[in-house]
Coordinates of C-alpha atoms in Angstrom, one line a residue:
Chain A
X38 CA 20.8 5.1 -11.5
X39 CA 21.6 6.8 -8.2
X40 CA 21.4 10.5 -7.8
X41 CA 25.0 11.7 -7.9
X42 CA 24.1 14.9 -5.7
X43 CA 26.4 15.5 -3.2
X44 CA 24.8 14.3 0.1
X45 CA 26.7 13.6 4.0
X46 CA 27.4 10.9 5.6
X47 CA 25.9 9.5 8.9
X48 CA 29.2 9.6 10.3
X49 CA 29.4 13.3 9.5
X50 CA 26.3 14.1 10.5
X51 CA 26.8 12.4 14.0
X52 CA 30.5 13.5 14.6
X53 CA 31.4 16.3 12.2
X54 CA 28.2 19.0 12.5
X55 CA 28.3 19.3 16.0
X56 CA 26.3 22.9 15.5
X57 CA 25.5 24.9 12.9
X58 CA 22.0 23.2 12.6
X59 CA 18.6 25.7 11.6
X60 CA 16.8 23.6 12.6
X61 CA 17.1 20.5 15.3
X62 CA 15.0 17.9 14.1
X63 CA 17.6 16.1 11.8
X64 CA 20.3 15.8 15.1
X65 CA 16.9 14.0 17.3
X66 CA 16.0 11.7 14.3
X67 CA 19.8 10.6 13.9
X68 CA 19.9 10.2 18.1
X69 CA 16.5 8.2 18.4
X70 CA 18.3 6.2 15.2
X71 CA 15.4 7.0 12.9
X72 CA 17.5 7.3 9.7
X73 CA 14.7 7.3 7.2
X74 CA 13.5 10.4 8.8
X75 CA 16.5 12.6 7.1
X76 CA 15.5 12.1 3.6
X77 CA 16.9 13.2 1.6
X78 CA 19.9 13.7 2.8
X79 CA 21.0 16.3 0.0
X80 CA 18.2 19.0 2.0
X81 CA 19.2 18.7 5.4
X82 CA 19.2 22.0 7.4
X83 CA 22.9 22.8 7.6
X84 CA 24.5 25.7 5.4
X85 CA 27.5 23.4 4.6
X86 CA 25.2 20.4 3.5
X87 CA 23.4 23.1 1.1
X88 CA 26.8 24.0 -0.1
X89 CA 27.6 20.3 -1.3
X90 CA 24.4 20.7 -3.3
X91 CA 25.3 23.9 -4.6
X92 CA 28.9 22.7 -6.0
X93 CA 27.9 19.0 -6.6
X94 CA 24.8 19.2 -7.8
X95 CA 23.0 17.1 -11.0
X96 CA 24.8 18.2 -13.8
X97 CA 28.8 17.3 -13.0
X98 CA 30.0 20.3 -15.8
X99 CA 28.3 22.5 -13.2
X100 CA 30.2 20.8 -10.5
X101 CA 32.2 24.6 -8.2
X102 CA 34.5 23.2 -5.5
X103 CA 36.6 25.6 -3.8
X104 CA 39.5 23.1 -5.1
X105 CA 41.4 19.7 -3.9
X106 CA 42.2 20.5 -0.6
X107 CA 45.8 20.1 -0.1
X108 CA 46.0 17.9 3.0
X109 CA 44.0 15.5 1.9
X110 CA 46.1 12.2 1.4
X111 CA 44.7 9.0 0.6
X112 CA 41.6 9.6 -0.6
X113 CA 40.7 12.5 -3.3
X114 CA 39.1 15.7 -1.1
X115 CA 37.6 18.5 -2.9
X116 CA 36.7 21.1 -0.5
X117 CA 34.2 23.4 -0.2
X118 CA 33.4 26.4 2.4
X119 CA 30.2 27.7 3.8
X120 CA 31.3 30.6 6.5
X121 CA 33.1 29.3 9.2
X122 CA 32.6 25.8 7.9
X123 CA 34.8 23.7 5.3
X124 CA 34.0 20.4 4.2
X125 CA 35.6 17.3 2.3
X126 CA 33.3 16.1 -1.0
X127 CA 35.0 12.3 -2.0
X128 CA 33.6 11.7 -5.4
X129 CA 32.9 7.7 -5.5
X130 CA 34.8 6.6 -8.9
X131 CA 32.0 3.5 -9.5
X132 CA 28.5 5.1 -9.1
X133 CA 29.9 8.9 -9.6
X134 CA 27.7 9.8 -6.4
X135 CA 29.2 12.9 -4.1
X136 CA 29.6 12.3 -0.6
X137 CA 30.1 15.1 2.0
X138 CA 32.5 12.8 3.9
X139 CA 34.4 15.2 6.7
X140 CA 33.7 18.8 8.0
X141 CA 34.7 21.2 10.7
X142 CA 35.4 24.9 11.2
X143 CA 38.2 26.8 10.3
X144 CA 39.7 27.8 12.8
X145 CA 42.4 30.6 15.0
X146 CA 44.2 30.7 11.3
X147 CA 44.1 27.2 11.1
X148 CA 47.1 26.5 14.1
X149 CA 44.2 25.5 16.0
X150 CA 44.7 22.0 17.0
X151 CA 40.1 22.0 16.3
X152 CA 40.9 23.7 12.9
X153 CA 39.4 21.6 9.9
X154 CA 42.8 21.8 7.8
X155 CA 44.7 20.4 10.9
X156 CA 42.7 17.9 11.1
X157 CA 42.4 16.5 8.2
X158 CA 45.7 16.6 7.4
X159 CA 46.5 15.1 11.0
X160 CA 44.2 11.9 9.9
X161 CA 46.0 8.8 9.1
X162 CA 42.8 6.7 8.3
X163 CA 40.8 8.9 6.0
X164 CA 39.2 5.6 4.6
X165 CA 37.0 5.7 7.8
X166 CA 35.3 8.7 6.2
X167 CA 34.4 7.0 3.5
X168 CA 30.4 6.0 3.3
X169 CA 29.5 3.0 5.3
X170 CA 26.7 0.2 4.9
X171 CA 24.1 3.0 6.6
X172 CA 24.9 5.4 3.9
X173 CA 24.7 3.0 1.0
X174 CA 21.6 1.3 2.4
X175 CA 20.2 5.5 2.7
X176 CA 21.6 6.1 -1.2
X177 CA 19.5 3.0 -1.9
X178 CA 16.2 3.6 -0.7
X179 CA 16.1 6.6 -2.2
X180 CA 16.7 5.8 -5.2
X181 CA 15.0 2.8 -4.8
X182 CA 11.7 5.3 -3.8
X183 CA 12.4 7.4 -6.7
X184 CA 12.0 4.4 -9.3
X185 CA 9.2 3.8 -7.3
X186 CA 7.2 6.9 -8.1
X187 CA 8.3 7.3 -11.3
X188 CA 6.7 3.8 -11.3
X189 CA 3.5 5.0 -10.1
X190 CA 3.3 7.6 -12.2
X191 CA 3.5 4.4 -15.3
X192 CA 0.7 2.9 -14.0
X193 CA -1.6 6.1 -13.5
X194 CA -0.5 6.9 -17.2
X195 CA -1.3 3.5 -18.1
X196 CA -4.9 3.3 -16.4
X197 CA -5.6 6.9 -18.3
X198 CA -4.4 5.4 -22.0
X199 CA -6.8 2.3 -21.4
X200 CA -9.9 4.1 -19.8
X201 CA -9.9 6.4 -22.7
X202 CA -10.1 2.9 -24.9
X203 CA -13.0 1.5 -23.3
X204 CA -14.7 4.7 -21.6
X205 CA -17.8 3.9 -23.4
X206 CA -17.2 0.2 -23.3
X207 CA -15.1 -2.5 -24.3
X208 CA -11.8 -4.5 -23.3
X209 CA -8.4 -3.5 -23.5
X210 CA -5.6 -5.7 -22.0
X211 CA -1.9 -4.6 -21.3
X212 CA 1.0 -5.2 -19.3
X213 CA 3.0 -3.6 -15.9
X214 CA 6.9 -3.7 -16.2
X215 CA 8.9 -4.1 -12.6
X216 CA 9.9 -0.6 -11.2
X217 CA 13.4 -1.5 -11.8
X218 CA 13.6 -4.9 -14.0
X219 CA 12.0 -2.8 -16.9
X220 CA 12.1 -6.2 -19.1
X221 CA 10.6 -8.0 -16.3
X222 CA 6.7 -7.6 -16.4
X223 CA 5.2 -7.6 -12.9
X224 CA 1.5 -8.4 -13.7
X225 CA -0.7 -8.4 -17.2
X226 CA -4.2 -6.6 -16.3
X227 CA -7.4 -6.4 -18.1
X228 CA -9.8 -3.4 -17.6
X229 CA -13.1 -3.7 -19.4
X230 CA -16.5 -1.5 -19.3
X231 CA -19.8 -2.7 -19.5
X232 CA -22.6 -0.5 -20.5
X233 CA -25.7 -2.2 -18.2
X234 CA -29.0 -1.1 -19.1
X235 CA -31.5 -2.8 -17.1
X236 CA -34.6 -2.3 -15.6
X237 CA -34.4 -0.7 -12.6
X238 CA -29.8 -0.4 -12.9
X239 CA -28.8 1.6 -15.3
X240 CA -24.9 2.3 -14.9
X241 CA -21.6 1.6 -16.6
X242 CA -19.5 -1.2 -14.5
X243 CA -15.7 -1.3 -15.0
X244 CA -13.7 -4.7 -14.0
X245 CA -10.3 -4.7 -13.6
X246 CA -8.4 -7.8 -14.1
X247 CA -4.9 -8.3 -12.1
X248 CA -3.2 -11.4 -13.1
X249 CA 0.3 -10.9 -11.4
X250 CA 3.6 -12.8 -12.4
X251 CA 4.0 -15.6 -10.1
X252 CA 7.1 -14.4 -9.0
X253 CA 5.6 -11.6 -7.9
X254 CA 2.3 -12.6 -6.5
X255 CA 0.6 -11.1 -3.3
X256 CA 4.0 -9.4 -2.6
X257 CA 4.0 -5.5 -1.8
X258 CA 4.9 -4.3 -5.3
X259 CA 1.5 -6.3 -7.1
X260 CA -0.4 -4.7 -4.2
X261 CA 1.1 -0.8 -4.6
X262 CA 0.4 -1.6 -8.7
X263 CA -3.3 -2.9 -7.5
X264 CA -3.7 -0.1 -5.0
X265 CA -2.6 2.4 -7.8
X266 CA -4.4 1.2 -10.5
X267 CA -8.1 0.9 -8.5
X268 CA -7.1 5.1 -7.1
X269 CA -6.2 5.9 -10.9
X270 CA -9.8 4.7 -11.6
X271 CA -11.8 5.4 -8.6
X272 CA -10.6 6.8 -5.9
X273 CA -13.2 5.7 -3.3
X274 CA -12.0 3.4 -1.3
X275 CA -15.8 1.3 -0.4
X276 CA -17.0 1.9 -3.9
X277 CA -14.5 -1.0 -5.2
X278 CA -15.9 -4.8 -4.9
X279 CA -13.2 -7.7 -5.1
X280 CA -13.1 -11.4 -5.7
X281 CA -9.8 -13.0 -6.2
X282 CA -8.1 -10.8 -8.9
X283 CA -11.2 -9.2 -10.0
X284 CA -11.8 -5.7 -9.3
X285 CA -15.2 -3.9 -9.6
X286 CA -16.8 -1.1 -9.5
X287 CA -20.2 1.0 -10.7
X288 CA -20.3 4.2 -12.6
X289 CA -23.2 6.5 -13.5
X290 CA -23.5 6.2 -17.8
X291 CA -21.1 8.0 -19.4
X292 CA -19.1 9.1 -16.3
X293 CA -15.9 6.6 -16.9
X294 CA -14.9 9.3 -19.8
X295 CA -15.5 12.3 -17.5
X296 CA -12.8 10.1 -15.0
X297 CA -10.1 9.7 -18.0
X298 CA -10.2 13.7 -18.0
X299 CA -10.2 14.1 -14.4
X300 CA -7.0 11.8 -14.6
X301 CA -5.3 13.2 -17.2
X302 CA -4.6 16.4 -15.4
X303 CA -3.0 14.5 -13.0
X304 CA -1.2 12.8 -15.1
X305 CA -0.1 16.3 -17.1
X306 CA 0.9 17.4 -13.7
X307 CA 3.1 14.1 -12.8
X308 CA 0.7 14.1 -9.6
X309 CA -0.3 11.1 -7.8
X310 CA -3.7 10.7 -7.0
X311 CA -4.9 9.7 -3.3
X312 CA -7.5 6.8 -2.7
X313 CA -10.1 8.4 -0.3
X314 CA -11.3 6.4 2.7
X315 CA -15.0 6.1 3.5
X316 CA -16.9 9.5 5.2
X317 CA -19.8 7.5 7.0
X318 CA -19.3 5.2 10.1
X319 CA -20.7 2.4 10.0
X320 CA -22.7 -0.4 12.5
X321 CA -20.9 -3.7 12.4
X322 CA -21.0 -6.2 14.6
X323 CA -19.5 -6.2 17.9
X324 CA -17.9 -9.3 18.5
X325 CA -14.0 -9.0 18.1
X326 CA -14.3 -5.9 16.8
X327 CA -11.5 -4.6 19.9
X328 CA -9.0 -7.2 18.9
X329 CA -9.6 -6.2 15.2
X330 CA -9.6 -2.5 15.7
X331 CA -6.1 -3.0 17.4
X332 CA -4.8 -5.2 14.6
X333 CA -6.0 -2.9 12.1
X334 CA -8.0 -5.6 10.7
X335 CA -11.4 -5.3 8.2
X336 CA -14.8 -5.8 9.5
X337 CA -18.1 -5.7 7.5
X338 CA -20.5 -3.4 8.3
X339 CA -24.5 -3.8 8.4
X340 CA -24.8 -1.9 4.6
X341 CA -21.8 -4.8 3.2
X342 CA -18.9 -2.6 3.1
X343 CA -15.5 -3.5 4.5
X344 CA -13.3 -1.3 6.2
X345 CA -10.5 -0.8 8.9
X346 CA -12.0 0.3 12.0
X347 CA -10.3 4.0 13.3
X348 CA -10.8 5.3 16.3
X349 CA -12.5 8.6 15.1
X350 CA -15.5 7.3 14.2
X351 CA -18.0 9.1 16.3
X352 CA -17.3 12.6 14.3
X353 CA -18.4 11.0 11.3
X354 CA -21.6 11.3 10.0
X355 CA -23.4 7.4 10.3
X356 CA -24.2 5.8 7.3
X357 CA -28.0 6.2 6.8
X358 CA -28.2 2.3 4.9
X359 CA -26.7 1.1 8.4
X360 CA -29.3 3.0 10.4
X361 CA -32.4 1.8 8.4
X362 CA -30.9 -1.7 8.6
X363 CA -30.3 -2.0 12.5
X364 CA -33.9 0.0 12.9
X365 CA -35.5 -2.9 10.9
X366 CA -33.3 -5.8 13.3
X367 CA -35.7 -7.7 15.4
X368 CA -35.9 -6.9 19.1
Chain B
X485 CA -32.6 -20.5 5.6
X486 CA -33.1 -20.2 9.0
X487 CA -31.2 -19.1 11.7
X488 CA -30.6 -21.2 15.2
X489 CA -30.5 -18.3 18.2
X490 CA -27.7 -20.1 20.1
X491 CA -26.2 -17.1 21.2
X492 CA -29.2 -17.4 24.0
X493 CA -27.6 -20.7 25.3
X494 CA -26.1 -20.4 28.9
X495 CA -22.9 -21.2 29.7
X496 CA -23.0 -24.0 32.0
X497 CA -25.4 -26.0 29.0
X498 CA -22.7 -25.4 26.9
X499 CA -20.5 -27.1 29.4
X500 CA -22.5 -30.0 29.6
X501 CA -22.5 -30.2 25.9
X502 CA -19.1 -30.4 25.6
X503 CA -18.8 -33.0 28.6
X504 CA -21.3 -35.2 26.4
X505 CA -19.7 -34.3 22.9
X506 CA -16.2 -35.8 24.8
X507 CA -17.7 -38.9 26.6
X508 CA -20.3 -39.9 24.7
X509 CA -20.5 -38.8 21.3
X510 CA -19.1 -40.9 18.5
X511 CA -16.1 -38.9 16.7
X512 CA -18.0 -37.0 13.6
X513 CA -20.6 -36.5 16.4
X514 CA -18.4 -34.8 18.6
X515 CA -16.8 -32.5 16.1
X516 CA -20.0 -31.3 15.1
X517 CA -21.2 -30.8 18.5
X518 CA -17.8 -29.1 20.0
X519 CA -17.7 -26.7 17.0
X520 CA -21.9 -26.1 17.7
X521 CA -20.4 -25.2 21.7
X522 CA -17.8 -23.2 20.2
X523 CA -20.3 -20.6 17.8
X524 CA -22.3 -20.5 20.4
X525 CA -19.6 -18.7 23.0
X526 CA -18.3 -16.8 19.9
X527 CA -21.1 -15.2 19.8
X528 CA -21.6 -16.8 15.9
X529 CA -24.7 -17.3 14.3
X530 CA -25.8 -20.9 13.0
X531 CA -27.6 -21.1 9.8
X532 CA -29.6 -23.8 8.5
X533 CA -30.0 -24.5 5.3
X534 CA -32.0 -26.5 2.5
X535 CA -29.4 -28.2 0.2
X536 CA -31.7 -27.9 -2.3
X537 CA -32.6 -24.6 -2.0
X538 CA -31.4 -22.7 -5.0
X539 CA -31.9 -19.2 -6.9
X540 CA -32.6 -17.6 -10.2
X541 CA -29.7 -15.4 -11.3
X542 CA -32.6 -12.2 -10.4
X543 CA -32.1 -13.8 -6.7
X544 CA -28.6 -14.2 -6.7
X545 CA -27.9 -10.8 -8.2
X546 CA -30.1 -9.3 -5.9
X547 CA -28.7 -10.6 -3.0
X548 CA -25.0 -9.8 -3.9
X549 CA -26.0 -6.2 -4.8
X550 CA -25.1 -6.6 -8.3
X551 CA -26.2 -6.8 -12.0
X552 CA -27.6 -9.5 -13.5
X553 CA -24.8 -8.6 -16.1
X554 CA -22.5 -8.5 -13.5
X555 CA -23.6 -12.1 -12.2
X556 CA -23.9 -13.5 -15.4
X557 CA -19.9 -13.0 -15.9
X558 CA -19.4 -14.8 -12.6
X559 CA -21.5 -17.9 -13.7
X560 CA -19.6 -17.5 -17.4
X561 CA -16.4 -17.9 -15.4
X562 CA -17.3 -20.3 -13.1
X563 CA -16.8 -18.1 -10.1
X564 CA -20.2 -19.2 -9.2
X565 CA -21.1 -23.1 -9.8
X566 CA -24.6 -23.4 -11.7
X567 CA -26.5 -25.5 -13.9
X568 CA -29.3 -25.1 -16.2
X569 CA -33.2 -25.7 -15.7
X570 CA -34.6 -25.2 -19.0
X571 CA -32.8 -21.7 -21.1
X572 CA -31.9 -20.3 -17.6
X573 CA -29.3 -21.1 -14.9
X574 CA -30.2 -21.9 -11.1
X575 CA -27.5 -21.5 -8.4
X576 CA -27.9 -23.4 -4.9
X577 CA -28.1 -21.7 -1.7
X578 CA -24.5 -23.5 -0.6
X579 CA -22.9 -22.3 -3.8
X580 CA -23.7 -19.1 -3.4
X581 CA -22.6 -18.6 0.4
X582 CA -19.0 -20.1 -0.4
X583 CA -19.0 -17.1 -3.0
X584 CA -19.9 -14.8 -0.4
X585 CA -17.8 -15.9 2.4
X586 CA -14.4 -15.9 0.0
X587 CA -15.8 -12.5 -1.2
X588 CA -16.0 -11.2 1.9
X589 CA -12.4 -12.1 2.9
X590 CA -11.0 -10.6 -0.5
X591 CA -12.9 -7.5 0.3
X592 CA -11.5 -7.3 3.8
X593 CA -8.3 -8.0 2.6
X594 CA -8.5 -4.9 0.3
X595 CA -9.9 -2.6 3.1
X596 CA -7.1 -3.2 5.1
X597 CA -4.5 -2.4 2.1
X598 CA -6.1 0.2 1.2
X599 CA -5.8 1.0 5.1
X600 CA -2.2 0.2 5.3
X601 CA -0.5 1.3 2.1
X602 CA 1.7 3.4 3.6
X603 CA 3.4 0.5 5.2
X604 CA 2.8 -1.4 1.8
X605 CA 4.8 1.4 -0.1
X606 CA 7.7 1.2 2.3
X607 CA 7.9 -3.0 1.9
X608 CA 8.0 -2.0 -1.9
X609 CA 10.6 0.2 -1.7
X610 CA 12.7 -2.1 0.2
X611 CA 12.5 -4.5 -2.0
X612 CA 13.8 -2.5 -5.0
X613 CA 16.2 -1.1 -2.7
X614 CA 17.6 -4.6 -2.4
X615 CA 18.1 -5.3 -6.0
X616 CA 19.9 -1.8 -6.2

């Protein structure tokens, strides 16, 4: 489950690395307490961090330690060097993850009181090194936002598979498993295409369908599958209408099989796609429309889209429905 | 439908509205008339419509910027309350504004994930996070 690459500890990070840093970004996230900022942990800018990769890397057979180092008492050290540096990997025996757990420079042929080997050797409570809450809680979210893309990568592959089923028109209806509860299905969705010929609208409409596991329902994972599933189909964010669970959206004829292709080099390049936010400002109306922008709240504008109001609107070009609407406003 | 230009009402008539909607007015009366006083210093709009005042699906369509086809699924599903005159389907004014009010709230809604999905993917990730 977790990624068993050797990666440091807060604790060593805050105590152990006093210098040695290229670059100092990771020191002021860690200060200002902003630990989600170092992932992941396995890259951080620090020559012994990158050594811990190098020797504990994915594949254990591959695993290059310098060897146990012979101080360490308690706990199981192996220890690695990277210049002036030497560092302490503890191998945890129930999720086989590698932890960088102690470091410190060899030093003045290691009779200085500083000197890493003195040290560790001098420790009585090497159990203090071990990871901590912080570090799990770190190990988790990042494998927790692993399983997540890999997740998101499902459901684009999913939306491709049934577009190519219906491109033309038709209805295909299939199920979204949980990012980690694989036997668990988060939401059953629907997508169907309808070929409208009529006078005056000639287009191909697409609905999609979300009918989410009441478990599961309005909670942050149905909306990342809903947000993922309308960007696998159409990126434009204004193009997509809504009521309830129902999702939809016009294409020219013919153009939903052009999308599947479009798609499916993203897919072949395990690439997630990006929603793209409306070009145009808009004229909407201006009563709470402060208190909304500061909330980051929707308003509707004059032509019927919603958006979020941002505070860049005035390098935008204006939305020429908008225009002719307000021009045709009485008084 | 026509629309009552309240937002043209000063201040201190609203004030004496709301002094008569408390003292005088029967109950119903004075909900009615405090949430009248209430659009009014919104800034809202009041609309007044025909209860019988209803649409062909052509109208409705139009109005909601949509197919017919589209529409028609809506009616199918019951989305959109209608009944029949003859082989076609009428919808009334009313029904059709409910639609378009909860419409517009699930289309804001959306906007505003779509606007904050950063902050949604972060909530999802915590929450697999804490089944890990």
């Amino acid at each position: 489950m977790h990624n068993r690459r050797a990666r440091p500890t807060v604790r060593l990070l805050t105590d152990d690395l006093t210098g040695g840093w290229l670059s100092p970004v990771p020191r002021r996230n860690l200060s200002a307490g902003d630990l989600d900022a170092l992932h992941p942990m396995s890259e951080l800018p620090h020559p012994l961090i990158a050594k811990a990769l190098d020797c504990f890397g994915e594949d254990p057979e591959r695993d290059h330690p310098v060897g146990p180092i012979a101080a360490g008492t308690t706990i199981r050290l192996l220890e690695i060097k990277a210049g002036q540096w030497r560092g302490g990997v503890w191998q945890d025996p129930s999720s086989g993850v590698c932890w960088l757990v102690v470091a410190g420079l060899a030093k003045g042929e290691h009779l200085d009181h500083d000197d890493f080997y003195q040290r560790v050797e001098r420790d009585d409570d090497p159990t203090r090194w071990l990871p901590g809450p912080a570090d799990e809680r770190l190990l988790k979210r990042e494998t927790a936002a692993r399983l997540t893309r890999d997740w998101e990568l499902l459901i684009q592959k999913a939306m491709l598979e049934a577009l190519r089923s219906v491109a033309t028109g038709g209805t295909t209806t299939f199920r979204l498993p949980h990012p980690l509860l694989t036997d668990e299905p988060l939401a059953e969705l629907t997508l169907e295409i309808t070929p409208v010929r009529e006078p005056g609208y000639q287009a191909d409409d697409v609905g999609l369908t979300i009918d989410p596991d009441p478990k599961y329902a309005a909670g942050p994972l149905i909306w990342r599958l809903t947000i993922r599933a309308l960007t696998s189909l159409s990126p434009p964010e204004q193009g997509w209408d809504r009521y309830h669970d129902s999702y939809s959206n016009i294409g020219e004829p013919g153009s939903w099989a052009t999308r599947a292709d479009e798609l499916d080099t993203a897919v072949a390049n395990d690439e997630l796609l990006m929603s793209e936010p409306g070009r145009r400002s808009h004229y909407t109306h201006r009563k709470h429309l402060v208190a909304k922008t500061v909330e980051g709240r929707a308003v509707p504008s004059l032509c019927g889209v919603y958006f979020v109001p941002a505070q860049d609107h005035r390098s935008s070009p204006v939305c020429p429905e908008c225009e002719s609407l307000y021009n045709d406003l009485p008084n | 439908m026509k629309i009552l230009p309240i937002a043209g009402v000063p201040a201190a008539q609203l004030d004496a509205l709301d002094l008569f909607a408390h003292r005088d007015a029967g109950p119903e009366l004075r909900d009615i008339l405090l949430n009248l006083s209430r659009c009014a210093r919104d800034g809202s709009e009041v609309a007044v419509i025909d209860p019988a005042e209803t649409l062909t699906p052509s109208q409705a369509s139009a109005r909601l910027g949509m197919s017919r086809t589209h529409l028609y699924k809506l009616l199918d599903q019951g989305a959109i309350p209608s009944h029949r005159v003859g082989r076609d389907r009428r919808i009334s004014l009313r029904d059709l504004l409910t639609f378009e009010e909860q419409r517009g709230c699930d289309r804001a809604e959306l906007a505003e994930r779509f606007a904050h999905q950063e902050a949604t993917r972060k909530a999802a990730i915590d929450e697999v996070a804490d089944l890990l």
